[in-house]
Tab-separated table of C-alpha atoms in Angstrom:
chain	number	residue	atom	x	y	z
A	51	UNK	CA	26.633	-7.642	6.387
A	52	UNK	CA	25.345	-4.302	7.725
A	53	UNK	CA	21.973	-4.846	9.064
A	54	UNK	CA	19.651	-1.920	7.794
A	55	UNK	CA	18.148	1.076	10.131
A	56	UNK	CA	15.516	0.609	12.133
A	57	UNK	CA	12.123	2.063	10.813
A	58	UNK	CA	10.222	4.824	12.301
A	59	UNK	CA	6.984	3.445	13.223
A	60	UNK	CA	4.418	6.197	12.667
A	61	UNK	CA	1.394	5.418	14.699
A	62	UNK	CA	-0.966	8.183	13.041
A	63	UNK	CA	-0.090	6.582	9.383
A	64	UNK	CA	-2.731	4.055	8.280
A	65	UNK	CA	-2.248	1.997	5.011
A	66	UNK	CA	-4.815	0.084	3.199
A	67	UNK	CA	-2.824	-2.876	1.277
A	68	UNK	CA	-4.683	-5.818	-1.063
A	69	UNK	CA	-4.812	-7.284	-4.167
A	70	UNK	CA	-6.733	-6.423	-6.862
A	71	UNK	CA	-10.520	-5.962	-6.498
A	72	UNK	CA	-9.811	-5.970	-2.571
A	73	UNK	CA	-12.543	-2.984	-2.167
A	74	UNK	CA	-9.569	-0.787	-0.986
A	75	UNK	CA	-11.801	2.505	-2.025
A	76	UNK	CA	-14.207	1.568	-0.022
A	77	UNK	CA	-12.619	0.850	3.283
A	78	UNK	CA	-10.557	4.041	2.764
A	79	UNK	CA	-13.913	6.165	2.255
A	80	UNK	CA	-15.285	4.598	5.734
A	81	UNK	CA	-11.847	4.808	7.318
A	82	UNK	CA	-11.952	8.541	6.479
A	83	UNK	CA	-15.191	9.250	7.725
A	84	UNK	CA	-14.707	7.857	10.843
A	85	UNK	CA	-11.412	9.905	11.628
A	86	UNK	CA	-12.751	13.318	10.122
A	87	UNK	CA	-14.901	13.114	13.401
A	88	UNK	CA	-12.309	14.653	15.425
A	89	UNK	CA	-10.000	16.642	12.703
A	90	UNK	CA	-7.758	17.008	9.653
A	91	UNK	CA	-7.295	13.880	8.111
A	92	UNK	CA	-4.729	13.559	4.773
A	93	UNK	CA	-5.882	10.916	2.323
A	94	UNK	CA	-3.149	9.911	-0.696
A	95	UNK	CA	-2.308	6.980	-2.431
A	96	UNK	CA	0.393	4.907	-4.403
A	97	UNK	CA	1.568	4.887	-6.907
A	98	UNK	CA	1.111	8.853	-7.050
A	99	UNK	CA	-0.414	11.609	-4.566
A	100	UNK	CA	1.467	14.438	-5.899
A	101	UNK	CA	2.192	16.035	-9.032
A	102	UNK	CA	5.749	14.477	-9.591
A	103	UNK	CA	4.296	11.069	-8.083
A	104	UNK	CA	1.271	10.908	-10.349
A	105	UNK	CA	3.837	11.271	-13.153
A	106	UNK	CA	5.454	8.265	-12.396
A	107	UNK	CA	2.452	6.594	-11.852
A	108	UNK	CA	0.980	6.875	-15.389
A	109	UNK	CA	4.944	5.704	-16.971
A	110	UNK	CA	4.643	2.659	-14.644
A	111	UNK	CA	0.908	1.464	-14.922
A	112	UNK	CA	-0.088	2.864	-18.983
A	113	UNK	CA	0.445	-0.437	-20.990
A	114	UNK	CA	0.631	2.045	-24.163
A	115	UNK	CA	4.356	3.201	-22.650
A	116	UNK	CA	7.668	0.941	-22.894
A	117	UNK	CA	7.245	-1.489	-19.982
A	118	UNK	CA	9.953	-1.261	-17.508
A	119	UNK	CA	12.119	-3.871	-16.123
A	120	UNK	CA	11.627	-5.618	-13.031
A	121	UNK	CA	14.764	-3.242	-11.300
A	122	UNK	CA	13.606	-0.326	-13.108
A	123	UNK	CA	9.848	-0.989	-11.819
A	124	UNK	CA	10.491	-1.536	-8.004
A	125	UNK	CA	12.917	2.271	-8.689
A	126	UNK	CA	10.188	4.062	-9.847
A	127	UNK	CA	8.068	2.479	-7.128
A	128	UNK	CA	10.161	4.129	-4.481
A	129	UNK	CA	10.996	7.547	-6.751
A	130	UNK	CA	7.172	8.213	-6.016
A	131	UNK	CA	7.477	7.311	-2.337
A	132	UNK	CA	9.982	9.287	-1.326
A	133	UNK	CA	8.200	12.257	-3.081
A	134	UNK	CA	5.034	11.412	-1.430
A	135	UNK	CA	6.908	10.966	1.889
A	136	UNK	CA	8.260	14.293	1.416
A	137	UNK	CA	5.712	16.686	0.459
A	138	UNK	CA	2.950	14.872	1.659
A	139	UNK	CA	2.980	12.369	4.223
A	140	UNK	CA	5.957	13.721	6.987
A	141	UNK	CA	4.284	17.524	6.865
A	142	UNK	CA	0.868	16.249	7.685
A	143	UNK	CA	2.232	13.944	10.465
A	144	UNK	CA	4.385	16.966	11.738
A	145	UNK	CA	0.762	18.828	11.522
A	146	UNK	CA	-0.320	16.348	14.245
A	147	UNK	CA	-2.706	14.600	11.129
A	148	UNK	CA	-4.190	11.040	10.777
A	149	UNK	CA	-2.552	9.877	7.328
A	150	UNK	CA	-4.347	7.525	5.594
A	151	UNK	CA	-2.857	5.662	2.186
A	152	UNK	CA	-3.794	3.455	-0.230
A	153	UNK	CA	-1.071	1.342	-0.542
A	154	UNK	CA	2.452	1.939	0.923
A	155	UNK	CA	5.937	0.661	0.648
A	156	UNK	CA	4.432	-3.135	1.785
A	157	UNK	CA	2.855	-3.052	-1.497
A	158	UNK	CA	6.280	-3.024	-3.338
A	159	UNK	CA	7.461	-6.264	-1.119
A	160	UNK	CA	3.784	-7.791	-2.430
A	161	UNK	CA	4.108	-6.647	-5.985
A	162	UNK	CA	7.962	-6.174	-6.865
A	163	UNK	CA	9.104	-8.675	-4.407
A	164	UNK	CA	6.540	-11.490	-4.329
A	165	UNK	CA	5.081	-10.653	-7.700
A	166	UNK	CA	8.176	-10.112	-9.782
A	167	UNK	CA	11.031	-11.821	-7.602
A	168	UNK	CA	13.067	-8.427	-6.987
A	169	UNK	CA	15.773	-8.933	-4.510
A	170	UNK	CA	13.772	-8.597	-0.686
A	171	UNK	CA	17.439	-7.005	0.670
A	172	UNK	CA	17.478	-4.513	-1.916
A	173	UNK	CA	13.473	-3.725	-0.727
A	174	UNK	CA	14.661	-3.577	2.697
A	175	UNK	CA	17.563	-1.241	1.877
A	176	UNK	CA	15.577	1.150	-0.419
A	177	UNK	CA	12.673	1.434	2.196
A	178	UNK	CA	15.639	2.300	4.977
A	179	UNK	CA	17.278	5.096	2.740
A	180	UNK	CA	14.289	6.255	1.040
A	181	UNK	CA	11.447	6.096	2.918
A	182	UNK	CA	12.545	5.631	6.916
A	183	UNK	CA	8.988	5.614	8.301
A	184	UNK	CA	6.090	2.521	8.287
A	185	UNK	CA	3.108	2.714	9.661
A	186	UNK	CA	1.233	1.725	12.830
A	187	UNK	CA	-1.680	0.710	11.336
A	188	UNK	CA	-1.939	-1.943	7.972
A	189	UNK	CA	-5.056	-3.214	7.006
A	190	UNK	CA	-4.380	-5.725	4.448
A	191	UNK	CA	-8.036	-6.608	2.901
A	192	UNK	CA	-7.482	-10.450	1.464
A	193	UNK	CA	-9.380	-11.833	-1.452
A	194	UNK	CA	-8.698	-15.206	-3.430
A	195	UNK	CA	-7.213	-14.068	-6.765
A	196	UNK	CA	-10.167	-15.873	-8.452
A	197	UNK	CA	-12.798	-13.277	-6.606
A	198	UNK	CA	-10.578	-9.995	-6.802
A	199	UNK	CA	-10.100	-10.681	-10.651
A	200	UNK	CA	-13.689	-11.383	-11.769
A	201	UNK	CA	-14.298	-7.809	-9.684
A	202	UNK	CA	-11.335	-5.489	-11.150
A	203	UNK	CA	-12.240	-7.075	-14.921
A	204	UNK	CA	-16.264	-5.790	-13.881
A	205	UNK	CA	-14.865	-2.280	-13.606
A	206	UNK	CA	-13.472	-2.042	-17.205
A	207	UNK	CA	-10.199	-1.244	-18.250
A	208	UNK	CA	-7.143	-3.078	-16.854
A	209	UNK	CA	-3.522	-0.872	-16.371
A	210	UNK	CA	-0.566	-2.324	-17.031
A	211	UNK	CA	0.364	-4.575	-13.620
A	212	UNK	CA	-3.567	-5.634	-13.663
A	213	UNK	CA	-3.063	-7.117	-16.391
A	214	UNK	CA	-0.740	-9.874	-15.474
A	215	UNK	CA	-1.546	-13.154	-15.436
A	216	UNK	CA	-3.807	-15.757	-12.494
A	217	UNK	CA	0.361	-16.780	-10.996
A	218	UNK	CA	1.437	-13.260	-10.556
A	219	UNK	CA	-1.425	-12.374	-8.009
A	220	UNK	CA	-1.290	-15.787	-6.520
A	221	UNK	CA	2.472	-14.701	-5.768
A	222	UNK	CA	1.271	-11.062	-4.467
A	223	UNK	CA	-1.129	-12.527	-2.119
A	224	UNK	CA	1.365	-15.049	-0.946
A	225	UNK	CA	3.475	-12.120	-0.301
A	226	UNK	CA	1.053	-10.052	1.768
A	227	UNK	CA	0.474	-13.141	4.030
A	228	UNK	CA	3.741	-13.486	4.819
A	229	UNK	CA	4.322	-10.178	5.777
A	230	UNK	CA	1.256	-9.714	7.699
A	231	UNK	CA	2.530	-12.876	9.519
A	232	UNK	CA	6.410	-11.277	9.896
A	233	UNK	CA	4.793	-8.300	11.414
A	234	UNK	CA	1.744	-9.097	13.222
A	235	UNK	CA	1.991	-5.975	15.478
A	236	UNK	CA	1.022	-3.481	13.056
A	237	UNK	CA	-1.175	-6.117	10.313
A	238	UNK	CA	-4.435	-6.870	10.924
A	239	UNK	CA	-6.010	-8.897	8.076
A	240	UNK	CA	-9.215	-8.756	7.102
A	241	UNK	CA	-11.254	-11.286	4.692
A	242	UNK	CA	-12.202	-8.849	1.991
A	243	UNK	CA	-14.526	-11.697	0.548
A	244	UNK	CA	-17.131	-10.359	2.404
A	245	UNK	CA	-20.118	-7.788	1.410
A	246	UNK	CA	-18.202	-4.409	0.877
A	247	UNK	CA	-20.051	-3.285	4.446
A	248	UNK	CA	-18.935	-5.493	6.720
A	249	UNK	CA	-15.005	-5.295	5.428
A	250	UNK	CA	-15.555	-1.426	6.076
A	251	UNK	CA	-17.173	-2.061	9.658
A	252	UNK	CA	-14.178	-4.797	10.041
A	253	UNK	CA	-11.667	-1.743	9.107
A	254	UNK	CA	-13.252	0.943	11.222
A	255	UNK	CA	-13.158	-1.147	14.204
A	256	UNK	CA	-9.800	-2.316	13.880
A	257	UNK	CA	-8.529	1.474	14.037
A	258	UNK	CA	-10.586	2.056	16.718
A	259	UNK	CA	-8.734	-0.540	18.766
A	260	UNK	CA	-5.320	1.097	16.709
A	261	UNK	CA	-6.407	4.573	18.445
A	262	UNK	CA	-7.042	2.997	21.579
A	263	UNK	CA	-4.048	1.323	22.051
A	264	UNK	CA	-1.735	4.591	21.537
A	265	UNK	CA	-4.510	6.921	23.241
């Protein structure tokens, strides 16, 4: 079998992964303060983070729509990717920018592979084609499913995929681990159990050591 293309590892691309209720805005907020200090820095997430993109994100997370398959899901998934790779994410790395997301194609091996069982080839392969870059910085902010859950329902309205039930998330976070374990050299996990200061300090001093290491 055909082993798939080595990804571009983009050291100026920073993703925030978690579960639900993982304080995600938060960390992104300090994140983004810190690295406006010395210049431009591009902020998007995923699902979404262009016009196109944020189309596909209301067919895939409004419960009033059809619900999609599993396949047709983890498709859609990487339909907004590749749009947000393209008209967002390469130019402002070509710029020279910091590019910090909330959430990135790691999420899809959480949510699509872990939580819904979709092939993790077929992940691999549509991340190679479609995607080709990963970054050089993932913060993955880790919560027990019991804590991230009592904080998302807090907030109010659920979408679609936050509404699944207690064994899909325990599957997502089981996911996350893993790959934070397969790829050590770009994950750094932090216990997002803690008050929402201290994960942000956690985060903002992890990409400190990020930028010093490729200074």
């Amino acid at each position: 079998m055909t082993q798939p293309a080595v990804l571009r590892r983009e050291p100026k691309l920073v993703t925030l992964e978690g579960g639900e209720g993982a304080g995600k805005s938060t960390v992104l907020a300090a994140l983004r303060a810190e690295l406006e200090r010395d210049g431009a820095v591009t902020c998007t997430r995923e699902p979404g983070g262009t016009p196109l993109a944020e189309r596909i994100r209301e067919l895939l997370l409004d419960p009033t729509h059809e619900a999609p398959c599993d396949r047709t899901e983890l498709l859609l998934m990487f339909a907004s990717r590749a749009q947000l790779v393209a008209q967002v994410i390469a130019p402002a790395l070509k710029r020279g920018e910091w590019v910090l997301s909330d959430r990135f194609t790691d999420a899809s091996h959480a949510y699509q592979g872990g939580g819904r069982g979709c092939d993790p080839h077929l992940i691999d392969v549509l991340e190679t084609e479609f995607v080709g870059i990963e970054p050089g910085l993932t913060l993955l902010l880790d919560v027990p499913v019991d804590v991230g859950l009592a904080r998302m329902r807090g907030r109010g309205h659920a979408d679609r995929i936050e509404s699944e039930q207690v064994e899909f998330f325990e599957r997502v976070r089981a996911a996350y681990l893993a790959r934070a374990a397969a790829h050590p050299q770009r994950f750094v996990v932090i216990d997002a159990s803690q008050p929402p200061a201290d994960v942000a300090a956690a985060a903002v001093d992890a990409l400190r050591r990020h930028r010093a290491s490729i200074a």
